[in-house]
Amino acid sequence: MKDFVLLHICCGPCSLYPLKTLKKESIKVKGFFYNPNIHPYQEFKLRIAALKEVEKIENLEIIWDETYGLRIFLDEISFQWERPKRCECCYYLRLKRTIELAEKLRAEAFTTTLLYSPFQFHDLIKEIGEELSYLYKVPFFYQDWRGGYKEGKEIAIELGIYRQKYCGCIFSEEERFSSKKKTPLFQIPKNSL
């Protein structure tokens, strides 16, 4: 076994249950924060602050990329605004960066806290992780942490860790507040012709 598993961390609350289970299995973990999808800027800063609290509480080493990545994210999704396609692009962006770092650091494997959320496309995350693992020859440590979602949420509440109300991207923020079906941008309504 090499030194550690590199854990891509999307946010503080989502890291708590995976970290608990990894510690229970005596797996050494280094965290990696890389989330150019998180918007707006104030939300990005709140999530960094929440994860820094977890970093202290868990005595966890985290490698930080605190670059606000609006342009990177929008370039990556390339007009794929609807779910699940935009999510696929976003997962690939973050996991590719994670595995590149895992390879550079000679980590035993890589994984992600995205596997914890019941609101994400779990099978798609697993598929991307396995594909990147094949390409980069770094094992993907797959774990279905969704069963601990309620427990992780309770831990976050008990610790007073900021809990976000949407996945992070600007489109998910819009979906949070709007229940109406959206008209794709650049589409001319039929009744206006």
PDB file of C-alpha atoms in Angstrom:
ATOM      1  CA  MET A   1       0.000   0.000   0.000  1.00  0.00           C
ATOM      2  CA  LYS A   2       1.354   3.413  -0.943  1.00  0.00           C
ATOM      3  CA  ASP A   3       1.111   6.355   1.396  1.00  0.00           C
ATOM      4  CA  PHE A   4      -2.421   7.633   0.862  1.00  0.00           C
ATOM      5  CA  VAL A   5      -5.637   7.921  -1.106  1.00  0.00           C
ATOM      6  CA  LEU A   6      -6.263  11.338  -2.660  1.00  0.00           C
ATOM      7  CA  LEU A   7      -9.823  12.391  -1.864  1.00  0.00           C
ATOM      8  CA  HIS A   8     -11.366  15.049  -4.078  1.00  0.00           C
ATOM      9  CA  ILE A   9     -13.570  17.069  -1.722  1.00  0.00           C
ATOM     10  CA  CYS A  10     -16.484  19.051  -3.099  1.00  0.00           C
ATOM     11  CA  CYS A  11     -17.359  20.684   0.236  1.00  0.00           C
ATOM     12  CA  GLY A  12     -17.002  20.416   4.009  1.00  0.00           C
ATOM     13  CA  PRO A  13     -20.280  18.665   4.882  1.00  0.00           C
ATOM     14  CA  CYS A  14     -19.890  16.061   2.127  1.00  0.00           C
ATOM     15  CA  SER A  15     -16.434  15.132   3.422  1.00  0.00           C
ATOM     16  CA  LEU A  16     -17.470  14.188   6.950  1.00  0.00           C
ATOM     17  CA  TYR A  17     -19.009  10.761   6.405  1.00  0.00           C
ATOM     18  CA  PRO A  18     -16.466   9.565   3.792  1.00  0.00           C
ATOM     19  CA  LEU A  19     -13.623  10.636   6.098  1.00  0.00           C
ATOM     20  CA  LYS A  20     -15.231   8.758   8.982  1.00  0.00           C
ATOM     21  CA  THR A  21     -15.480   5.538   6.970  1.00  0.00           C
ATOM     22  CA  LEU A  22     -11.967   5.847   5.524  1.00  0.00           C
ATOM     23  CA  LYS A  23     -10.514   6.373   9.009  1.00  0.00           C
ATOM     24  CA  LYS A  24     -12.449   3.351  10.248  1.00  0.00           C
ATOM     25  CA  GLU A  25     -10.769   1.315   7.480  1.00  0.00           C
ATOM     26  CA  SER A  26      -7.358   2.765   8.509  1.00  0.00           C
ATOM     27  CA  ILE A  27      -6.910   4.402   5.111  1.00  0.00           C
ATOM     28  CA  LYS A  28      -4.650   7.444   5.132  1.00  0.00           C
ATOM     29  CA  VAL A  29      -6.235  10.333   3.244  1.00  0.00           C
ATOM     30  CA  LYS A  30      -5.085  13.598   1.709  1.00  0.00           C
ATOM     31  CA  GLY A  31      -7.826  15.933   0.599  1.00  0.00           C
ATOM     32  CA  PHE A  32      -7.912  17.945  -2.594  1.00  0.00           C
ATOM     33  CA  PHE A  33     -10.166  20.955  -3.062  1.00  0.00           C
ATOM     34  CA  TYR A  34     -10.714  21.759  -6.723  1.00  0.00           C
ATOM     35  CA  ASN A  35     -14.193  22.974  -7.601  1.00  0.00           C
ATOM     36  CA  PRO A  36     -14.332  25.577 -10.380  1.00  0.00           C
ATOM     37  CA  ASN A  37     -18.061  24.863 -10.699  1.00  0.00           C
ATOM     38  CA  ILE A  38     -18.997  26.656  -7.469  1.00  0.00           C
ATOM     39  CA  HIS A  39     -20.727  30.000  -8.015  1.00  0.00           C
ATOM     40  CA  PRO A  40     -21.260  32.781  -7.171  1.00  0.00           C
ATOM     41  CA  TYR A  41     -17.987  33.963  -5.665  1.00  0.00           C
ATOM     42  CA  GLN A  42     -19.473  34.450  -2.177  1.00  0.00           C
ATOM     43  CA  GLU A  43     -20.678  30.830  -2.170  1.00  0.00           C
ATOM     44  CA  PHE A  44     -17.231  29.668  -3.279  1.00  0.00           C
ATOM     45  CA  LYS A  45     -15.667  31.473  -0.303  1.00  0.00           C
ATOM     46  CA  LEU A  46     -18.265  30.076   2.135  1.00  0.00           C
ATOM     47  CA  ARG A  47     -17.501  26.525   1.014  1.00  0.00           C
ATOM     48  CA  ILE A  48     -13.765  27.048   1.364  1.00  0.00           C
ATOM     49  CA  ALA A  49     -14.291  28.397   4.895  1.00  0.00           C
ATOM     50  CA  ALA A  50     -16.493  25.400   5.802  1.00  0.00           C
ATOM     51  CA  LEU A  51     -13.898  22.924   4.524  1.00  0.00           C
ATOM     52  CA  LYS A  52     -11.145  24.746   6.428  1.00  0.00           C
ATOM     53  CA  GLU A  53     -13.172  24.080   9.588  1.00  0.00           C
ATOM     54  CA  VAL A  54     -13.328  20.389   8.696  1.00  0.00           C
ATOM     55  CA  GLU A  55      -9.593  20.432   7.942  1.00  0.00           C
ATOM     56  CA  LYS A  56      -8.929  21.558  11.543  1.00  0.00           C
ATOM     57  CA  ILE A  57     -11.506  19.280  13.173  1.00  0.00           C
ATOM     58  CA  GLU A  58     -10.335  16.189  11.288  1.00  0.00           C
ATOM     59  CA  ASN A  59      -6.632  17.123  11.327  1.00  0.00           C
ATOM     60  CA  LEU A  60      -6.685  16.514   7.585  1.00  0.00           C
ATOM     61  CA  GLU A  61      -4.048  17.604   5.117  1.00  0.00           C
ATOM     62  CA  ILE A  62      -5.754  19.303   2.181  1.00  0.00           C
ATOM     63  CA  ILE A  63      -4.203  20.482  -1.047  1.00  0.00           C
ATOM     64  CA  TRP A  64      -6.037  23.645  -2.048  1.00  0.00           C
ATOM     65  CA  ASP A  65      -6.803  25.134  -5.423  1.00  0.00           C
ATOM     66  CA  GLU A  66      -8.659  28.295  -4.444  1.00  0.00           C
ATOM     67  CA  THR A  67      -8.823  29.664  -7.975  1.00  0.00           C
ATOM     68  CA  TYR A  68     -12.298  30.968  -8.673  1.00  0.00           C
ATOM     69  CA  GLY A  69     -13.030  29.051 -11.857  1.00  0.00           C
ATOM     70  CA  LEU A  70     -16.103  30.530 -13.534  1.00  0.00           C
ATOM     71  CA  ARG A  71     -14.398  30.754 -16.940  1.00  0.00           C
ATOM     72  CA  ILE A  72     -12.806  27.301 -16.593  1.00  0.00           C
ATOM     73  CA  PHE A  73     -16.152  25.753 -15.707  1.00  0.00           C
ATOM     74  CA  LEU A  74     -18.056  27.471 -18.525  1.00  0.00           C
ATOM     75  CA  ASP A  75     -15.375  26.494 -21.053  1.00  0.00           C
ATOM     76  CA  GLU A  76     -15.586  22.888 -19.887  1.00  0.00           C
ATOM     77  CA  ILE A  77     -19.349  22.523 -20.086  1.00  0.00           C
ATOM     78  CA  SER A  78     -19.299  24.149 -23.542  1.00  0.00           C
ATOM     79  CA  PHE A  79     -22.995  25.032 -23.864  1.00  0.00           C
ATOM     80  CA  GLN A  80     -24.089  21.758 -22.206  1.00  0.00           C
ATOM     81  CA  TRP A  81     -26.387  23.564 -19.791  1.00  0.00           C
ATOM     82  CA  GLU A  82     -28.870  20.815 -18.985  1.00  0.00           C
ATOM     83  CA  ARG A  83     -28.450  17.916 -16.608  1.00  0.00           C
ATOM     84  CA  PRO A  84     -26.987  15.329 -16.841  1.00  0.00           C
ATOM     85  CA  LYS A  85     -24.677  16.469 -19.658  1.00  0.00           C
ATOM     86  CA  ARG A  86     -23.330  19.536 -17.825  1.00  0.00           C
ATOM     87  CA  CYS A  87     -22.796  17.383 -14.720  1.00  0.00           C
ATOM     88  CA  GLU A  88     -20.832  14.866 -16.759  1.00  0.00           C
ATOM     89  CA  CYS A  89     -18.548  17.645 -18.058  1.00  0.00           C
ATOM     90  CA  CYS A  90     -18.153  19.029 -14.541  1.00  0.00           C
ATOM     91  CA  TYR A  91     -17.358  15.641 -12.971  1.00  0.00           C
ATOM     92  CA  TYR A  92     -14.815  14.927 -15.677  1.00  0.00           C
ATOM     93  CA  LEU A  93     -13.107  18.301 -15.168  1.00  0.00           C
ATOM     94  CA  ARG A  94     -12.721  17.821 -11.422  1.00  0.00           C
ATOM     95  CA  LEU A  95     -11.838  14.129 -11.455  1.00  0.00           C
ATOM     96  CA  LYS A  96      -9.308  14.559 -14.254  1.00  0.00           C
ATOM     97  CA  ARG A  97      -7.537  17.235 -12.247  1.00  0.00           C
ATOM     98  CA  THR A  98      -7.672  14.967  -9.181  1.00  0.00           C
ATOM     99  CA  ILE A  99      -6.165  11.960 -10.911  1.00  0.00           C
ATOM    100  CA  GLU A 100      -3.432  14.107 -12.464  1.00  0.00           C
ATOM    101  CA  LEU A 101      -2.495  15.265  -8.965  1.00  0.00           C
ATOM    102  CA  ALA A 102      -2.771  11.707  -7.599  1.00  0.00           C
ATOM    103  CA  GLU A 103      -0.375  10.530 -10.302  1.00  0.00           C
ATOM    104  CA  LYS A 104       2.065  13.367  -9.568  1.00  0.00           C
ATOM    105  CA  LEU A 105       1.947  12.697  -5.805  1.00  0.00           C
ATOM    106  CA  ARG A 106       2.158   8.899  -6.318  1.00  0.00           C
ATOM    107  CA  ALA A 107      -1.035   8.322  -4.378  1.00  0.00           C
ATOM    108  CA  GLU A 108      -2.235   4.758  -3.994  1.00  0.00           C
ATOM    109  CA  ALA A 109      -5.618   5.696  -5.455  1.00  0.00           C
ATOM    110  CA  PHE A 110      -8.052   8.570  -5.885  1.00  0.00           C
ATOM    111  CA  THR A 111     -11.716   9.014  -5.038  1.00  0.00           C
ATOM    112  CA  THR A 112     -14.292  11.750  -4.519  1.00  0.00           C
ATOM    113  CA  THR A 113     -16.873  12.894  -1.991  1.00  0.00           C
ATOM    114  CA  LEU A 114     -19.258  13.287  -4.927  1.00  0.00           C
ATOM    115  CA  LEU A 115     -20.010   9.591  -4.294  1.00  0.00           C
ATOM    116  CA  TYR A 116     -21.650  10.624  -1.005  1.00  0.00           C
ATOM    117  CA  SER A 117     -24.464  12.762  -2.366  1.00  0.00           C
ATOM    118  CA  PRO A 118     -27.799  11.212  -3.347  1.00  0.00           C
ATOM    119  CA  PHE A 119     -28.333  14.299  -5.538  1.00  0.00           C
ATOM    120  CA  GLN A 120     -25.471  13.529  -7.926  1.00  0.00           C
ATOM    121  CA  PHE A 121     -25.407  11.094 -10.853  1.00  0.00           C
ATOM    122  CA  HIS A 122     -23.659   8.334  -8.932  1.00  0.00           C
ATOM    123  CA  ASP A 123     -23.203   5.841 -11.764  1.00  0.00           C
ATOM    124  CA  LEU A 124     -21.823   8.562 -14.012  1.00  0.00           C
ATOM    125  CA  ILE A 125     -19.248   9.565 -11.378  1.00  0.00           C
ATOM    126  CA  LYS A 126     -18.204   5.929 -11.007  1.00  0.00           C
ATOM    127  CA  GLU A 127     -17.943   5.504 -14.781  1.00  0.00           C
ATOM    128  CA  ILE A 128     -15.771   8.617 -15.169  1.00  0.00           C
ATOM    129  CA  GLY A 129     -13.565   7.567 -12.250  1.00  0.00           C
ATOM    130  CA  GLU A 130     -13.034   4.130 -13.776  1.00  0.00           C
ATOM    131  CA  GLU A 131     -12.362   5.579 -17.240  1.00  0.00           C
ATOM    132  CA  LEU A 132      -9.744   7.982 -15.879  1.00  0.00           C
ATOM    133  CA  SER A 133      -8.245   5.179 -13.809  1.00  0.00           C
ATOM    134  CA  TYR A 134      -7.774   3.131 -16.970  1.00  0.00           C
ATOM    135  CA  LEU A 135      -6.231   6.067 -18.852  1.00  0.00           C
ATOM    136  CA  TYR A 136      -3.868   7.208 -16.077  1.00  0.00           C
ATOM    137  CA  LYS A 137      -3.151   3.848 -14.442  1.00  0.00           C
ATOM    138  CA  VAL A 138      -4.065   5.164 -10.980  1.00  0.00           C
ATOM    139  CA  PRO A 139      -6.706   3.058  -9.207  1.00  0.00           C
ATOM    140  CA  PHE A 140     -10.122   4.570  -8.589  1.00  0.00           C
ATOM    141  CA  PHE A 141     -11.195   3.845  -5.017  1.00  0.00           C
ATOM    142  CA  TYR A 142     -14.914   3.337  -5.428  1.00  0.00           C
ATOM    143  CA  GLN A 143     -17.155   3.567  -2.390  1.00  0.00           C
ATOM    144  CA  ASP A 144     -20.904   4.156  -2.308  1.00  0.00           C
ATOM    145  CA  TRP A 145     -21.261   6.520   0.644  1.00  0.00           C
ATOM    146  CA  ARG A 146     -24.877   7.511  -0.034  1.00  0.00           C
ATOM    147  CA  GLY A 147     -26.126   5.264   2.775  1.00  0.00           C
ATOM    148  CA  GLY A 148     -24.405   7.596   5.244  1.00  0.00           C
ATOM    149  CA  TYR A 149     -25.921  10.783   3.848  1.00  0.00           C
ATOM    150  CA  LYS A 150     -28.262  11.350   6.810  1.00  0.00           C
ATOM    151  CA  GLU A 151     -25.509  10.614   9.333  1.00  0.00           C
ATOM    152  CA  GLY A 152     -23.083  12.986   7.587  1.00  0.00           C
ATOM    153  CA  LYS A 153     -25.716  15.690   7.486  1.00  0.00           C
ATOM    154  CA  GLU A 154     -26.334  15.284  11.236  1.00  0.00           C
ATOM    155  CA  ILE A 155     -22.591  15.487  11.954  1.00  0.00           C
ATOM    156  CA  ALA A 156     -22.348  18.726   9.933  1.00  0.00           C
ATOM    157  CA  ILE A 157     -25.305  20.228  11.806  1.00  0.00           C
ATOM    158  CA  GLU A 158     -23.854  19.180  15.166  1.00  0.00           C
ATOM    159  CA  LEU A 159     -20.478  20.770  14.283  1.00  0.00           C
ATOM    160  CA  GLY A 160     -22.131  23.912  12.911  1.00  0.00           C
ATOM    161  CA  ILE A 161     -20.491  23.487   9.498  1.00  0.00           C
ATOM    162  CA  TYR A 162     -22.019  25.641   6.736  1.00  0.00           C
ATOM    163  CA  ARG A 163     -24.291  23.500   4.566  1.00  0.00           C
ATOM    164  CA  GLN A 164     -25.044  24.711   1.072  1.00  0.00           C
ATOM    165  CA  LYS A 165     -28.461  24.520  -0.544  1.00  0.00           C
ATOM    166  CA  TYR A 166     -27.447  23.529  -4.102  1.00  0.00           C
ATOM    167  CA  CYS A 167     -24.725  21.555  -5.833  1.00  0.00           C
ATOM    168  CA  GLY A 168     -22.628  24.581  -6.644  1.00  0.00           C
ATOM    169  CA  CYS A 169     -22.901  25.640 -10.258  1.00  0.00           C
ATOM    170  CA  ILE A 170     -24.802  28.695 -11.367  1.00  0.00           C
ATOM    171  CA  PHE A 171     -27.326  26.527 -13.184  1.00  0.00           C
ATOM    172  CA  SER A 172     -28.110  24.476 -10.075  1.00  0.00           C
ATOM    173  CA  GLU A 173     -28.543  27.714  -8.147  1.00  0.00           C
ATOM    174  CA  GLU A 174     -31.107  28.843 -10.714  1.00  0.00           C
ATOM    175  CA  GLU A 175     -32.885  25.468 -10.525  1.00  0.00           C
ATOM    176  CA  ARG A 176     -33.020  25.804  -6.742  1.00  0.00           C
ATOM    177  CA  PHE A 177     -35.146  28.946  -7.007  1.00  0.00           C
ATOM    178  CA  SER A 178     -37.124  28.199 -10.147  1.00  0.00           C
ATOM    179  CA  SER A 179     -39.619  25.398 -10.594  1.00  0.00           C
ATOM    180  CA  LYS A 180     -40.606  26.515 -14.099  1.00  0.00           C
ATOM    181  CA  LYS A 181     -39.445  24.705 -17.200  1.00  0.00           C
ATOM    182  CA  LYS A 182     -36.676  26.750 -18.723  1.00  0.00           C
ATOM    183  CA  THR A 183     -36.452  27.865 -22.335  1.00  0.00           C
ATOM    184  CA  PRO A 184     -32.939  27.173 -23.638  1.00  0.00           C
ATOM    185  CA  LEU A 185     -30.900  30.295 -24.340  1.00  0.00           C
ATOM    186  CA  PHE A 186     -30.761  31.426 -27.970  1.00  0.00           C
ATOM    187  CA  GLN A 187     -34.065  29.690 -28.790  1.00  0.00           C
ATOM    188  CA  ILE A 188     -36.664  31.931 -30.402  1.00  0.00           C
ATOM    189  CA  PRO A 189     -40.149  31.262 -29.062  1.00  0.00           C
ATOM    190  CA  LYS A 190     -42.405  29.842 -31.817  1.00  0.00           C
ATOM    191  CA  ASN A 191     -45.191  32.385 -31.228  1.00  0.00           C
ATOM    192  CA  SER A 192     -42.833  35.320 -31.903  1.00  0.00           C
ATOM    193  CA  LEU A 193     -42.181  34.388 -35.556  1.00  0.00           C
TER     194      LEU A 193
END
